[in-house]
């Protein structure tokens, strides 16, 4: 995986600059945007690991955008920390009720923000420690074991990540570029062909268990994981 990506949605330039400076210095890859519209396209294209979302944006309420992201099965796993100048207690409750993973009131110290980010990322890892099943495959994300009919399938780390992503996003087609972004992260330079190589390895590992047909090629578009026959 590449670096941890933080999407900063903040229209106030001074705060945006402060966040970019502190997050970059802490080793995060930072994607700064100033509107809800840019935030939406960044989330689709770059799939950040965590989102810092200002409450008051020029084009949309950050709270509403956060709710939309938490309703969408494709984005709801991304932790969101709301940034706000409001201090009223009921606002805090409204933020968390809408699905925000945390909430921080301006002005805040960079150190406090970094600590909050670590907490939501860690929580994400704990949530990910579970059993995922699809098409007869059983993935234990705690022990990193994949089995079918109790027989273990041995996978390389990249094939494991690919399969994990696919099992969580069934019946959707992903282009090579999208898979590169989500599996490898944006900071490493990898060619599109690399995706094909790992798809081939994944299918090869699944073949003895007759599960290779789960990984489907969609001509001219990319790949899809589906339990339905083509
Ligand atoms: Ca604002």
Short mmCIF file of C-alpha atoms and ligand atoms in Angstrom, two decimals:
data_model
loop_
_atom_site.label_atom_id
_atom_site.label_comp_id
_atom_site.label_asym_id
_atom_site.label_seq_id
_atom_site.Cartn_x
_atom_site.Cartn_y
_atom_site.Cartn_z
CA UNK A 1 0.00 0.00 0.00
CA UNK A 2 1.13 3.58 -0.54
CA UNK A 3 1.12 6.28 2.08
CA UNK A 4 -1.96 7.05 4.09
CA UNK A 5 -4.00 9.61 2.18
CA UNK A 6 -5.85 12.38 3.92
CA UNK A 7 -8.43 14.39 2.01
CA UNK A 8 -8.72 17.89 3.49
CA UNK A 9 -12.02 19.59 2.62
CA UNK A 10 -11.62 23.17 3.83
CA UNK A 11 -12.38 26.43 2.03
CA UNK A 12 -10.51 28.69 4.44
CA UNK A 13 -7.06 28.93 2.91
CA UNK A 14 -5.20 29.68 6.15
CA UNK A 15 -6.62 26.57 7.82
CA UNK A 16 -6.15 24.47 4.71
CA UNK A 17 -2.45 25.52 4.55
CA UNK A 18 -1.96 24.77 8.23
CA UNK A 19 -3.48 21.30 7.78
CA UNK A 20 -1.44 20.53 4.65
CA UNK A 21 1.76 21.62 6.40
CA UNK A 22 1.20 19.61 9.56
CA UNK A 23 -0.17 16.48 7.90
CA UNK A 24 2.62 16.37 5.30
CA UNK A 25 5.20 16.80 8.02
CA UNK A 26 3.63 13.88 9.89
CA UNK A 27 4.14 11.71 6.77
CA UNK A 28 0.63 11.73 5.32
CA UNK A 29 -0.14 12.25 1.66
CA UNK A 30 -2.48 15.26 1.68
CA UNK A 31 -5.14 16.09 -0.91
CA UNK A 32 -6.49 19.58 -0.23
CA UNK A 33 -9.79 20.75 -1.77
CA UNK A 34 -11.98 23.78 -1.10
CA UNK A 35 -15.51 22.70 -2.02
CA UNK A 36 -17.97 19.85 -1.74
CA UNK A 37 -17.92 19.31 -5.48
CA UNK A 38 -14.13 18.85 -5.54
CA UNK A 39 -14.35 16.66 -2.46
CA UNK A 40 -16.79 14.31 -4.19
CA UNK A 41 -14.62 13.85 -7.28
CA UNK A 42 -11.47 13.42 -5.16
CA UNK A 43 -13.17 10.70 -3.13
CA UNK A 44 -14.19 8.79 -6.26
CA UNK A 45 -10.80 9.17 -7.99
CA UNK A 46 -8.39 8.91 -5.07
CA UNK A 47 -10.25 6.95 -2.42
CA UNK A 48 -8.63 8.61 0.64
CA UNK A 49 -7.99 6.71 3.87
CA UNK A 50 -9.48 9.45 5.98
CA UNK A 51 -11.41 12.69 5.31
CA UNK A 52 -11.21 15.92 7.30
CA UNK A 53 -14.41 17.77 6.48
CA UNK A 54 -15.20 21.39 7.26
CA UNK A 55 -18.80 21.89 8.38
CA UNK A 56 -19.40 25.09 6.36
CA UNK A 57 -18.39 24.80 2.70
CA UNK A 58 -19.22 27.32 -0.04
CA UNK A 59 -21.37 24.97 -2.13
CA UNK A 60 -22.73 22.36 0.26
CA UNK A 61 -23.01 21.68 3.98
CA UNK A 62 -20.13 19.46 5.07
CA UNK A 63 -22.56 17.66 7.34
CA UNK A 64 -24.85 16.81 4.42
CA UNK A 65 -21.93 15.65 2.28
CA UNK A 66 -20.66 13.48 5.14
CA UNK A 67 -24.15 11.89 5.46
CA UNK A 68 -24.21 11.14 1.74
CA UNK A 69 -20.80 9.48 1.92
CA UNK A 70 -21.87 7.39 4.91
CA UNK A 71 -25.01 6.23 3.06
CA UNK A 72 -23.07 5.10 -0.02
CA UNK A 73 -21.81 1.49 0.42
CA UNK A 74 -18.78 2.37 -1.67
CA UNK A 75 -17.57 5.18 0.62
CA UNK A 76 -19.09 4.50 4.02
CA UNK A 77 -15.96 2.76 5.32
CA UNK A 78 -13.86 5.92 4.90
CA UNK A 79 -13.48 7.56 8.31
CA UNK A 80 -14.62 11.19 8.42
CA UNK A 81 -13.59 13.75 11.01
CA UNK A 82 -15.75 16.88 11.01
CA UNK A 83 -14.04 20.23 11.54
CA UNK A 84 -16.21 22.99 12.89
CA UNK A 85 -16.25 26.39 14.50
CA UNK A 86 -19.48 25.55 16.27
CA UNK A 87 -19.27 24.60 19.88
CA UNK A 88 -22.89 23.87 20.82
CA UNK A 89 -23.39 20.42 22.28
CA UNK A 90 -26.32 19.54 19.99
CA UNK A 91 -24.13 20.20 16.94
CA UNK A 92 -21.70 17.64 18.22
CA UNK A 93 -24.50 15.13 18.55
CA UNK A 94 -25.81 16.00 15.06
CA UNK A 95 -22.34 15.37 13.60
CA UNK A 96 -21.94 11.98 15.20
CA UNK A 97 -25.55 10.97 14.50
CA UNK A 98 -24.95 11.64 10.84
CA UNK A 99 -22.18 9.06 10.92
CA UNK A 100 -19.07 11.18 11.50
CA UNK A 101 -16.30 9.12 13.08
CA UNK A 102 -15.11 12.06 15.13
CA UNK A 103 -15.55 15.77 15.53
CA UNK A 104 -13.04 18.51 16.30
CA UNK A 105 -13.82 22.13 17.18
CA UNK A 106 -11.78 25.03 15.78
CA UNK A 107 -9.35 26.26 16.87
CA UNK A 108 -7.57 22.95 17.48
CA UNK A 109 -3.92 22.08 17.89
CA UNK A 110 -2.23 20.08 15.12
CA UNK A 111 -1.12 17.61 17.76
CA UNK A 112 -4.69 16.95 18.86
CA UNK A 113 -5.83 16.52 15.26
CA UNK A 114 -3.02 14.03 14.53
CA UNK A 115 -4.00 12.03 17.60
CA UNK A 116 -7.66 11.93 16.44
CA UNK A 117 -6.63 10.76 12.97
CA UNK A 118 -4.62 7.91 14.46
CA UNK A 119 -7.61 6.83 16.54
CA UNK A 120 -10.03 6.67 13.59
CA UNK A 121 -7.48 4.84 11.43
CA UNK A 122 -6.85 2.31 14.17
CA UNK A 123 -10.59 1.84 14.65
CA UNK A 124 -10.85 1.15 10.92
CA UNK A 125 -8.31 -1.64 11.25
CA UNK A 126 -10.16 -3.21 14.14
CA UNK A 127 -13.44 -3.08 12.24
CA UNK A 128 -11.66 -4.73 9.31
CA UNK A 129 -10.74 -7.68 11.53
CA UNK A 130 -13.61 -9.92 10.51
CA UNK A 131 -14.82 -12.77 8.36
CA UNK A 132 -15.80 -11.84 4.82
CA UNK A 133 -17.58 -14.44 2.70
CA UNK A 134 -18.49 -14.49 -0.98
CA UNK A 135 -18.88 -17.15 -3.65
CA UNK A 136 -17.87 -19.96 -1.28
CA UNK A 137 -14.71 -18.11 -0.25
CA UNK A 138 -14.08 -17.36 3.37
CA UNK A 139 -11.66 -14.59 4.29
CA UNK A 140 -10.51 -14.11 7.86
CA UNK A 141 -9.00 -10.63 7.88
CA UNK A 142 -7.61 -11.18 11.38
CA UNK A 143 -5.37 -14.11 10.44
CA UNK A 144 -5.16 -13.20 6.70
CA UNK A 145 -6.40 -16.69 5.79
CA UNK A 146 -8.59 -17.45 2.83
CA UNK A 147 -10.36 -20.81 2.72
CA UNK A 148 -12.88 -22.61 0.58
CA UNK A 149 -14.56 -25.71 2.03
CA UNK A 150 -12.05 -25.44 4.90
CA UNK A 151 -9.11 -25.77 2.47
CA UNK A 152 -6.67 -22.89 2.59
CA UNK A 153 -5.87 -20.88 -0.52
CA UNK A 154 -2.34 -19.50 -0.48
CA UNK A 155 -2.12 -15.96 -1.80
CA UNK A 156 0.63 -13.38 -2.16
CA UNK A 157 0.11 -10.09 -0.29
CA UNK A 158 -1.09 -8.20 -3.37
CA UNK A 159 -3.47 -10.98 -4.44
CA UNK A 160 -4.83 -11.02 -0.90
CA UNK A 161 -5.47 -7.27 -1.02
CA UNK A 162 -7.09 -7.57 -4.44
CA UNK A 163 -9.36 -10.37 -3.30
CA UNK A 164 -10.22 -8.53 -0.08
CA UNK A 165 -11.20 -5.44 -2.07
CA UNK A 166 -13.21 -7.50 -4.60
CA UNK A 167 -15.11 -9.44 -1.94
CA UNK A 168 -16.17 -6.17 -0.35
CA UNK A 169 -17.20 -4.59 -3.64
CA UNK A 170 -19.03 -7.31 -5.53
CA UNK A 171 -20.73 -6.87 -8.89
CA UNK A 172 -19.00 -3.59 -9.66
CA UNK A 173 -16.58 -3.07 -12.50
CA UNK A 174 -13.26 -1.40 -11.71
CA UNK A 175 -10.80 -0.09 -14.27
CA UNK A 176 -7.11 -0.92 -13.94
CA UNK A 177 -6.50 2.69 -12.87
CA UNK A 178 -9.10 2.45 -10.10
CA UNK A 179 -7.66 -0.84 -8.87
CA UNK A 180 -4.15 0.65 -8.87
CA UNK A 181 -5.39 3.54 -6.78
CA UNK A 182 -7.23 1.41 -4.29
CA UNK A 183 -4.86 -1.53 -3.93
CA UNK A 184 -1.45 0.02 -4.51
CA UNK A 185 -2.15 3.59 -3.43
CA UNK A 186 -1.31 6.65 -5.46
CA UNK A 187 2.27 7.30 -4.46
CA UNK A 188 3.90 4.26 -6.05
CA UNK A 189 4.42 4.26 -9.77
CA UNK A 190 2.94 1.08 -11.16
CA UNK A 191 1.91 0.34 -14.73
CA UNK A 192 -1.60 -0.75 -15.65
CA UNK A 193 -0.15 -4.06 -16.82
CA UNK A 194 0.83 -4.87 -13.23
CA UNK A 195 -2.87 -5.20 -12.43
CA UNK A 196 -3.25 -7.86 -15.12
CA UNK A 197 -0.29 -9.79 -13.73
CA UNK A 198 -1.79 -9.92 -10.24
CA UNK A 199 -5.26 -10.73 -11.54
CA UNK A 200 -3.71 -13.68 -13.39
CA UNK A 201 -1.94 -14.84 -10.22
CA UNK A 202 -5.15 -14.50 -8.22
CA UNK A 203 -7.10 -16.58 -10.75
CA UNK A 204 -4.36 -19.20 -10.78
CA UNK A 205 -4.56 -19.53 -7.00
CA UNK A 206 -8.35 -19.84 -7.20
CA UNK A 207 -8.41 -22.33 -10.10
CA UNK A 208 -7.75 -25.57 -8.10
CA UNK A 209 -10.77 -24.63 -5.98
CA UNK A 210 -12.92 -23.83 -9.06
CA UNK A 211 -13.33 -20.25 -7.88
CA UNK A 212 -11.41 -18.50 -10.66
CA UNK A 213 -14.62 -17.57 -12.50
CA UNK A 214 -15.45 -15.19 -9.66
CA UNK A 215 -12.82 -12.80 -11.03
CA UNK A 216 -14.28 -11.66 -14.33
CA UNK A 217 -12.81 -9.61 -17.17
CA UNK A 218 -15.10 -6.92 -18.51
CA UNK A 219 -13.81 -6.24 -21.99
CA UNK A 220 -12.65 -2.70 -22.58
CA UNK A 221 -13.43 -1.67 -19.00
CA UNK A 222 -11.63 -3.68 -16.36
CA UNK A 223 -12.43 -6.34 -13.79
CA UNK A 224 -15.33 -7.38 -11.64
CA UNK A 225 -15.85 -9.87 -8.82
CA UNK A 226 -19.19 -11.59 -9.09
CA UNK A 227 -20.82 -14.80 -7.89
CA UNK A 228 -23.05 -14.74 -10.96
CA UNK A 229 -21.85 -16.58 -14.06
CA UNK A 230 -20.95 -14.42 -17.03
CA1 LIG B 1 -15.63 26.89 5.93
#
